Amino acid sequence: MASLQLIDDVALDRRIFLPDDQTWLIGRGRECDVRLRDSSISREHARIVVESGLYYLEDLDSRNGTFLNEAPVHAAVPLYDGDVLRISRFAFTFRSDGDGLAETFDDESTMIAPQAGEPADGFSTEEFVARMSVAETSIAEPAPDGAETGIDRQLRVILQLLHDVKSTHDLDVSLPLILGAACELFPQCENAQIAVVRSDGRIVTRAVKRGADQAAAVFEVIDRADSIPASVVRSGEFVSLLGSDARRHAMFGDDVQCLVCVPIVSTGGCVRGALSLEGRTSPTSACEAQRPLLEGVASVVAGAIEASDALANQRELEKDRRQLRMARVIQQRMLPSEPPEIAGYSVAHAYQPAHGVGGDYFDYYPLQDNRWVLIIADVCGKGLSASLSAAQLAAEFRHCMELSRSVKAALRRLNQFFFATEVLVTLQFAVLDPRGHTLSIANAGHPAPLRRRGKTGSVTRVAAQRSGLPLGIDADEQYHLTNIRIKPNDSLLFYTDGATDAFNRQGELFGWKLLQAALADGAGGAAEQIELIRDRLNAHQLGREPTDDTCLVCLQRTAE
């Protein structure tokens, strides 16, 4: 039985079992199976559903989002052992087996609430409290009885900041919040700035707050190479400037007395930017003594940048998945689902893309005089881009066949099309005459087909009299036909180089010899021969992902 283990950030140790015969509703409403008492959590926030023995997590259009392994959940996603589910400040580890001791509950739902003395709307603050305790003596001012002390105010500001920043992944929203909190944490601060490192390595000013009472502005301006934030990013060191040095490097005004700048460091230790503050008060209360607290604020900036990056990466992954699904649908529609029925012949095929979709292509096309065209091709490249080029080939192949009076003319049109689009394609073009039992083959830089003699079982390559260049290299290339006669029980195997270039775990190629042996051992019909070759390829690649698309087409003349 699967379970959710509450991660111990509030001295709790609970495991919630998830029966495999129901849907589990998570939120703060009374009707929820797992109730989380926190105002930032929606009444019906998320749910876990079970389908065919698998657990899926869904967000129910919650206000502040549901996160799986710190990536936002936008659609139903599968749960795997060890995944971390986070809703607001509550984090759970998903366990697929449910082994181990667990706390049991008699009521119908499980309630998880803050413990005594724990902020009801906050996140873990140990790191910040530790840093603030270092600076408390120089920051906190004596206060009347009952008034908010310096450390209380700082804790309140930080808890609110953490809550607000966790609710968004948009830097245009989070950075102004952070600058506003920085000015509240440091009353002597007049100006604040956040510089970040872009993906291209350039350092840019991303947000600025000028004056404690002014709203922060978000934009993107490239920093000077000699600016203080740029030097802090390069060195990764804290900088504190006083008096004339501070004024010389200040962002605004000539009356700055203190400038501090701290690096923004990610959890992986990479410097992602710099946080700068300028003040007009005496240096002793505005600079070095407040470094621990300033580093705490910088860590919030680092978390906001990482959350923004995670969301951008998630969106890019979802975009790629949508494109992949679309390409897969297109490819499934453009490739023949069943081989044609040709009198006196059996035909079989198999196609295995290396990356969900691929650039290999094959098709059958009937001519008016009962002849059939068989085409097999390999578009340069792999994955999505190659599959889109293969879709172009599919459409253009049929278009050229309808417009052309001969195979040579159709090949010329195809070649000119791919020359214009700067796409390289290797291709085998064969015309079968089932009445005369002849096959005319044109080769455009593609591996030669293999022929298995039905009488002896021997396998040889069908060498072209003249093999042409791949499509797309020379617009004026001429292609020639090689004619062969097919005898009873003879088989012809057309293939792409994914078959011969398949590697095993030792790095050894399947190669032409093993492909030849597999075809020689295939004494059955075309379908049986394809199946045997696939079995041999799979056995050879056992434990290793394929590196190239593989396409096989077998044509066999049946016995008279």
XYZ file of C-alpha atoms in Angstrom:
560
model
C 0.000 0.000 0.000
C 1.358 3.443 -0.914
C 1.763 6.195 1.650
C 2.654 9.843 2.211
C 5.386 10.494 4.794
C 5.303 14.003 6.240
C 8.811 15.450 6.058
C 9.844 16.398 9.574
C 10.187 20.181 9.578
C 7.865 20.700 12.553
C 8.856 17.750 14.762
C 6.118 15.532 13.366
C 6.457 11.925 12.288
C 3.404 10.771 10.405
C 2.758 8.412 7.548
C -0.600 8.430 5.796
C -1.548 5.242 3.972
C -3.211 5.611 0.565
C -5.577 2.715 -0.195
C -5.551 1.729 -3.846
C -9.329 1.772 -4.161
C -10.175 5.439 -3.626
C -9.337 9.034 -4.526
C -7.614 11.078 -1.835
C -8.604 14.754 -1.553
C -6.046 17.133 -0.010
C -6.841 20.643 1.293
C -8.015 22.559 4.333
C -11.730 21.811 3.919
C -13.527 19.448 6.280
C -14.431 17.120 3.426
C -10.759 16.435 2.599
C -9.132 13.090 3.348
C -5.880 14.887 4.232
C -6.596 18.245 5.907
C -3.826 20.820 6.022
C -4.593 23.762 8.278
C -3.027 26.735 6.594
C -4.705 29.823 5.136
C -2.516 29.639 2.023
C -4.005 26.234 1.115
C -7.246 25.987 -0.863
C -10.233 24.143 0.549
C -9.864 21.534 -2.181
C -6.236 21.968 -3.167
C -5.129 18.708 -4.833
C -5.970 15.057 -5.101
C -4.298 11.702 -5.591
C -6.106 9.262 -7.868
C -5.399 5.611 -8.593
C -5.664 4.208 -12.113
C -4.585 0.680 -13.061
C -2.501 0.401 -9.910
C -0.636 3.679 -10.530
C -0.947 6.814 -8.407
C -1.401 10.228 -10.043
C -1.216 13.708 -8.505
C -3.536 16.479 -9.735
C -3.783 20.128 -8.770
C -7.396 21.330 -8.429
C -6.814 24.881 -9.705
C -5.488 25.859 -6.285
C -4.561 29.424 -5.485
C -0.904 28.834 -4.610
C -0.172 25.682 -6.564
C 0.919 22.114 -5.955
C 4.545 21.086 -6.498
C 6.139 17.735 -7.286
C 9.903 17.661 -6.800
C 9.683 21.483 -6.737
C 8.099 21.599 -10.233
C 4.558 23.023 -10.476
C 1.842 20.513 -11.289
C -0.355 21.622 -14.202
C -1.851 18.268 -15.233
C -2.124 14.759 -13.793
C 1.411 13.457 -13.206
C 2.431 9.959 -12.045
C 3.911 9.486 -8.581
C 7.033 7.374 -8.093
C 8.720 6.152 -4.946
C 10.735 8.948 -3.331
C 8.910 11.823 -5.067
C 8.433 14.894 -2.872
C 4.985 16.503 -2.913
C 4.747 20.043 -1.534
C 1.657 22.094 -0.747
C 2.473 25.459 0.835
C 4.892 24.654 3.710
C 3.833 21.004 4.017
C 6.097 18.528 2.239
C 5.517 14.790 1.893
C 7.602 11.931 0.536
C 5.590 9.478 -1.575
C 6.327 5.825 -0.816
C 4.992 3.240 -3.216
C 5.262 0.240 -0.901
C 3.969 1.610 2.421
C 6.470 -0.436 4.448
C 7.507 0.645 7.932
C 5.803 1.887 11.066
C 3.093 4.476 10.665
C 0.732 6.433 12.825
C -2.870 5.263 12.577
C -5.989 7.398 12.755
C -9.509 6.464 13.721
C -11.323 9.339 12.042
C -12.154 9.489 8.355
C -9.545 12.086 7.517
C -6.054 13.017 8.620
C -5.507 16.540 9.955
C -2.065 18.103 9.994
C -1.841 21.408 11.842
C 0.912 23.619 13.235
C 2.294 22.636 16.600
C 2.169 24.914 19.629
C 4.414 27.935 19.182
C 4.800 27.422 15.440
C 3.768 30.266 13.072
C 0.526 29.247 11.341
C 1.433 30.828 8.034
C 5.238 30.577 7.961
C 8.011 28.357 6.699
C 11.120 26.997 8.418
C 13.117 29.937 9.829
C 16.026 28.335 11.675
C 18.640 29.615 9.227
C 17.358 33.180 9.410
C 16.995 33.193 13.195
C 20.591 31.971 13.489
C 21.818 34.707 11.162
C 19.749 37.421 12.824
C 20.973 36.482 16.293
C 24.465 37.479 15.191
C 23.306 40.959 14.188
C 20.621 41.486 16.863
C 22.763 43.451 19.273
C 23.592 46.076 16.654
C 20.215 46.214 14.930
C 17.558 45.953 17.626
C 16.661 49.124 19.459
C 15.287 49.186 23.023
C 11.488 49.142 22.970
C 8.805 49.908 25.533
C 7.062 47.030 27.280
C 4.647 45.264 24.915
C 6.112 46.840 21.786
C 7.585 44.804 18.933
C 11.316 44.273 19.410
C 13.864 44.407 16.603
C 14.192 40.635 16.365
C 10.397 40.174 16.467
C 9.963 42.651 13.633
C 12.634 40.973 11.558
C 11.122 37.547 12.108
C 7.679 38.818 11.157
C 8.997 40.454 7.980
C 10.956 37.366 6.959
C 8.062 34.979 7.589
C 5.763 37.161 5.502
C 8.397 37.467 2.779
C 8.887 33.698 2.616
C 5.139 33.181 2.429
C 4.701 35.762 -0.351
C 7.672 34.609 -2.426
C 6.652 30.938 -2.200
C 3.303 31.815 -3.773
C 4.794 33.045 -7.061
C 7.421 31.971 -9.589
C 7.421 35.285 -11.461
C 10.543 37.357 -10.792
C 8.671 40.526 -11.779
C 6.475 39.850 -8.730
C 8.933 38.303 -6.261
C 11.883 40.706 -6.674
C 9.901 43.851 -5.740
C 8.558 41.963 -2.714
C 12.106 41.122 -1.651
C 13.357 44.698 -2.106
C 10.409 46.003 -0.108
C 11.155 43.556 2.697
C 14.850 44.500 2.602
C 14.010 48.157 3.145
C 11.741 47.201 6.045
C 14.412 44.955 7.576
C 17.030 47.687 7.195
C 15.338 51.024 8.065
C 18.566 52.870 7.321
C 18.440 51.589 3.709
C 17.575 54.221 1.105
C 18.181 52.347 -2.160
C 18.241 48.647 -3.072
C 19.167 46.756 -6.196
C 19.121 43.147 -7.424
C 21.424 42.128 -10.275
C 21.190 38.653 -11.803
C 23.258 36.550 -14.186
C 21.392 35.783 -17.396
C 21.591 32.461 -19.214
C 24.074 34.038 -21.652
C 26.393 34.928 -18.746
C 25.756 38.682 -18.830
C 25.053 40.495 -15.557
C 21.929 42.660 -15.628
C 20.181 44.907 -13.129
C 16.814 43.188 -12.700
C 15.050 45.272 -10.023
C 15.696 48.582 -8.255
C 14.059 50.370 -5.326
C 14.982 54.052 -4.997
C 13.888 55.542 -1.724
C 12.318 53.616 1.105
C 8.836 54.913 0.294
C 8.985 54.321 -3.473
C 7.755 51.211 -5.278
C 10.369 48.914 -6.783
C 10.850 48.897 -10.556
C 11.550 45.761 -12.587
C 13.443 45.875 -15.863
C 16.608 44.467 -17.418
C 19.667 46.642 -18.003
C 23.169 45.293 -18.604
C 25.534 46.247 -15.772
C 28.890 47.886 -16.295
C 31.772 45.480 -16.019
C 33.305 47.620 -13.254
C 30.110 47.924 -11.174
C 30.076 46.632 -7.610
C 27.381 43.972 -8.327
C 29.403 42.714 -11.309
C 32.572 42.434 -9.208
C 30.684 40.629 -6.422
C 29.253 38.151 -8.947
C 32.731 37.449 -10.285
C 34.404 37.129 -6.871
C 31.532 35.651 -4.865
C 32.644 37.832 -1.921
C 30.745 40.251 0.321
C 31.645 43.923 -0.241
C 31.224 46.800 2.222
C 32.106 50.369 1.209
C 32.054 53.480 3.398
C 32.190 57.220 2.866
C 33.700 58.399 -0.395
C 34.146 54.848 -1.739
C 30.435 54.189 -1.216
C 29.462 57.471 -2.886
C 31.694 56.773 -5.898
C 29.918 53.457 -6.595
C 26.405 54.388 -5.431
C 23.444 53.936 -7.731
C 21.714 57.200 -6.778
C 22.714 60.421 -5.028
C 25.852 61.840 -3.481
C 24.906 61.554 0.183
C 25.334 57.762 0.532
C 27.436 56.836 3.552
C 27.403 53.043 3.284
C 27.072 50.520 0.423
C 26.893 46.775 1.023
C 26.633 44.081 -1.638
C 26.279 40.355 -1.042
C 26.390 37.524 -3.618
C 23.198 35.602 -4.392
C 24.275 31.960 -4.183
C 22.152 29.012 -5.328
C 21.803 25.773 -3.378
C 24.396 24.248 -5.719
C 26.958 26.932 -4.855
C 26.628 28.894 -8.112
C 26.586 32.702 -7.886
C 23.346 33.809 -9.563
C 23.571 37.538 -8.901
C 24.108 40.202 -6.224
C 21.938 42.137 -3.749
C 23.029 45.721 -2.982
C 21.824 48.193 -0.337
C 22.744 51.871 0.116
C 22.234 53.865 3.309
C 22.752 57.394 4.595
C 23.213 56.545 8.280
C 26.415 56.029 10.207
C 28.576 53.132 8.976
C 28.646 51.285 12.272
C 24.940 50.472 12.143
C 24.535 49.930 8.440
C 27.231 47.677 7.045
C 29.317 44.786 8.347
C 27.207 44.076 11.449
C 24.145 43.363 9.299
C 25.877 40.993 6.908
C 24.273 37.773 8.310
C 20.768 39.135 7.859
C 21.602 40.487 4.399
C 22.889 37.037 3.388
C 19.587 35.590 4.576
C 17.664 37.934 2.284
C 20.031 37.057 -0.577
C 19.183 33.376 -0.035
C 15.503 34.252 -0.546
C 16.460 35.893 -3.864
C 18.375 32.743 -4.840
C 15.304 30.626 -4.058
C 13.094 32.919 -6.160
C 15.506 32.688 -9.118
C 15.671 28.895 -8.851
C 11.866 28.649 -8.619
C 11.547 30.846 -11.708
C 14.083 28.689 -13.556
C 12.246 25.523 -12.505
C 8.954 26.881 -13.820
C 10.579 27.952 -17.100
C 12.155 24.508 -17.486
C 8.857 22.818 -16.676
C 7.047 24.887 -19.279
C 9.724 24.102 -21.840
C 9.441 20.390 -21.043
C 5.676 20.543 -21.383
C 6.058 22.366 -24.696
C 8.472 19.670 -25.904
C 6.071 16.936 -24.745
C 3.175 18.553 -26.612
C 5.275 18.832 -29.752
C 6.408 15.224 -29.341
C 2.827 14.009 -28.940
C 1.789 15.994 -32.002
C 4.718 14.640 -34.019
C 3.895 11.096 -32.892
C 0.285 11.485 -34.067
C 1.449 12.901 -37.403
C 3.926 10.076 -37.858
C 1.385 7.401 -36.998
C -0.943 8.835 -39.618
C 1.653 9.147 -42.356
C 3.090 5.612 -41.987
C 1.066 2.674 -43.299
C -0.640 0.736 -40.517
C -0.910 -2.470 -42.558
C 1.139 -3.837 -45.473
C -0.594 -3.990 -48.874
C -2.148 -7.140 -50.280
C -0.325 -7.974 -53.512
C -1.227 -11.073 -55.480
C 1.571 -13.654 -55.266
C 3.495 -11.735 -52.582
C 3.599 -11.256 -48.821
C 4.766 -7.970 -47.330
C 5.687 -7.102 -43.716
C 7.270 -4.147 -41.986
C 8.478 -2.908 -38.584
C 9.403 0.553 -37.378
C 11.074 1.560 -34.089
C 12.009 5.232 -33.483
C 14.867 5.844 -31.070
C 13.299 8.921 -29.413
C 9.525 8.442 -29.524
C 9.440 9.835 -33.055
C 12.093 9.602 -35.744
C 13.241 10.402 -39.234
C 12.879 6.988 -40.873
C 10.057 6.671 -43.381
C 8.506 3.973 -45.549
C 5.397 3.730 -47.689
C 3.627 1.771 -50.430
C 2.012 3.401 -53.437
C -0.163 1.621 -56.058
C 0.238 2.500 -59.714
C -2.540 2.256 -62.304
C -1.076 -0.770 -64.098
C -1.162 -3.012 -60.953
C 2.431 -2.209 -60.134
C 3.465 -1.066 -56.668
C 6.029 1.486 -55.507
C 7.881 0.733 -52.277
C 9.886 3.544 -50.691
C 12.135 3.488 -47.625
C 14.099 6.537 -46.483
C 16.198 7.975 -43.684
C 16.096 11.712 -43.032
C 19.293 13.191 -41.593
C 18.895 13.789 -37.855
C 16.845 12.282 -35.031
C 13.872 13.074 -32.872
C 11.332 15.810 -33.486
C 13.129 17.752 -36.246
C 13.810 14.582 -38.241
C 10.198 13.434 -37.856
C 8.930 16.754 -39.235
C 11.243 16.397 -42.238
C 9.968 12.830 -42.690
C 6.413 14.208 -42.714
C 7.505 16.583 -45.488
C 8.933 13.619 -47.383
C 5.671 11.693 -47.025
C 3.607 14.527 -48.460
C 6.073 15.365 -51.218
C 6.526 11.713 -52.243
C 2.851 11.262 -53.045
C 2.709 14.668 -54.693
C 5.648 13.802 -56.956
C 4.167 10.413 -57.830
C 0.929 12.043 -58.942
C 2.700 14.638 -61.075
C 5.429 12.476 -62.606
C 5.178 10.028 -65.504
C 8.156 7.927 -64.427
C 10.144 6.885 -61.378
C 13.139 8.898 -62.550
C 11.015 12.036 -62.908
C 9.532 11.555 -59.426
C 13.016 11.171 -57.947
C 14.196 14.321 -59.700
C 11.309 16.287 -58.178
C 11.985 14.895 -54.722
C 15.686 15.694 -54.989
C 15.042 19.262 -56.090
C 12.570 19.782 -53.249
C 15.022 18.651 -50.554
C 17.884 20.528 -52.194
C 15.798 23.702 -51.838
C 14.981 22.929 -48.168
C 18.613 21.936 -47.383
C 17.599 18.590 -45.906
C 19.578 15.399 -46.639
C 17.684 12.150 -47.242
C 18.923 8.683 -48.156
C 16.289 6.741 -50.041
C 15.543 3.414 -51.710
C 12.870 3.519 -54.407
C 11.547 0.207 -55.784
C 8.824 -0.580 -58.329
C 7.329 -4.093 -58.193
C 5.633 -5.677 -61.185
C 3.815 -8.682 -59.636
C 2.808 -10.081 -63.048
C 6.300 -10.179 -64.508
C 7.913 -10.714 -61.077
C 10.428 -7.940 -61.648
C 11.693 -5.268 -59.300
C 13.232 -1.987 -60.476
C 15.340 -0.286 -57.789
C 16.723 3.249 -57.650
C 19.183 4.091 -54.861
C 19.870 7.563 -53.439
C 22.752 6.906 -51.047
C 20.791 4.312 -49.036
C 22.041 0.901 -47.796
C 21.524 -1.728 -50.502
C 18.676 -4.205 -49.895
C 19.394 -7.837 -49.026
C 18.101 -10.740 -51.100
C 17.431 -14.193 -49.678
C 17.248 -16.955 -52.278
C 14.265 -19.158 -51.587
C 15.916 -22.221 -53.108
C 19.222 -22.134 -51.209
C 18.640 -19.734 -48.303
C 21.751 -17.753 -49.238
C 21.709 -13.964 -48.665
C 23.447 -11.373 -50.845
C 23.289 -7.645 -51.347
C 21.438 -6.288 -54.358
C 24.141 -4.104 -55.832
C 22.881 -1.157 -57.862
C 24.324 -0.653 -61.302
C 24.744 2.979 -60.377
C 23.941 4.419 -56.940
C 23.077 8.110 -56.772
C 23.803 10.720 -54.119
C 21.416 11.263 -51.201
C 18.575 13.643 -51.931
C 19.351 17.288 -51.230
C 23.057 17.338 -52.190
C 23.019 18.062 -55.938
C 19.915 19.465 -57.595
C 21.011 18.015 -60.970
C 21.765 14.482 -59.761
C 20.503 11.725 -62.091
C 19.123 8.447 -60.686
C 19.177 5.111 -62.510
C 17.203 1.872 -62.144
C 18.563 -1.617 -61.441
C 16.209 -4.410 -62.593
C 16.096 -7.845 -60.962
C 13.820 -10.878 -61.346
C 12.213 -12.369 -58.228
C 11.975 -16.147 -58.074
C 9.530 -18.197 -55.957
C 10.182 -17.882 -52.175
C 12.792 -15.176 -52.746
C 12.742 -12.408 -50.109
C 14.036 -8.845 -50.307
C 14.804 -6.923 -47.131
C 14.877 -3.129 -47.206
C 16.230 -1.459 -44.069
C 17.668 1.723 -42.591
C 21.084 1.948 -40.963
C 19.549 1.804 -37.485
C 19.501 -1.976 -37.952
C 23.178 -2.395 -38.780
C 24.327 0.389 -36.422
C 22.665 -1.063 -33.298
C 25.136 -1.395 -30.395
C 25.224 -3.869 -27.536
C 26.506 -3.134 -24.009
C 30.052 -3.954 -25.099
C 29.866 -1.308 -27.826
C 29.755 -3.888 -30.650
C 27.727 -3.215 -33.794
C 24.988 -5.543 -34.974
C 26.417 -5.024 -38.441
C 25.661 -6.351 -41.878
C 26.832 -9.902 -41.111
C 24.430 -10.426 -38.191
C 21.596 -8.918 -40.228
C 22.492 -11.246 -43.108
C 22.521 -14.249 -40.740
C 19.143 -13.329 -39.262
C 17.568 -13.119 -42.717
C 19.211 -16.385 -43.767
C 17.714 -18.152 -40.739
C 14.222 -16.841 -41.519
C 12.670 -19.753 -43.370
C 9.055 -18.574 -42.932
C 7.074 -15.843 -44.606
C 7.804 -12.107 -44.670
C 6.192 -11.494 -41.258
C 8.167 -14.317 -39.640
C 11.402 -13.040 -41.157
C 10.771 -9.515 -39.822
C 9.942 -10.923 -36.381
C 13.136 -12.980 -36.276
C 15.270 -9.971 -37.217
C 13.585 -7.837 -34.541
C 14.204 -10.529 -31.918
C 17.871 -10.699 -32.845
C 18.193 -6.898 -32.728
C 16.471 -6.682 -29.338
C 18.665 -9.436 -27.913
C 21.768 -7.662 -29.215
C 20.727 -4.306 -27.687
C 19.576 -5.794 -24.369
C 20.231 -3.291 -21.598
C 21.103 -0.438 -23.973
C 18.883 2.266 -25.426
C 18.783 2.394 -29.244
C 20.778 5.267 -30.718
C 19.061 5.428 -34.100
C 15.679 4.783 -35.675
C 15.175 1.345 -37.239
C 12.920 0.532 -40.175
C 12.523 -2.896 -41.828
C 10.421 -3.827 -44.864
C 10.343 -7.368 -46.234
C 8.914 -8.380 -49.607
C 8.582 -12.112 -50.373
C 7.303 -13.873 -53.457
C 5.152 -16.796 -52.412
C 5.602 -20.280 -53.872
C 3.903 -20.970 -57.190
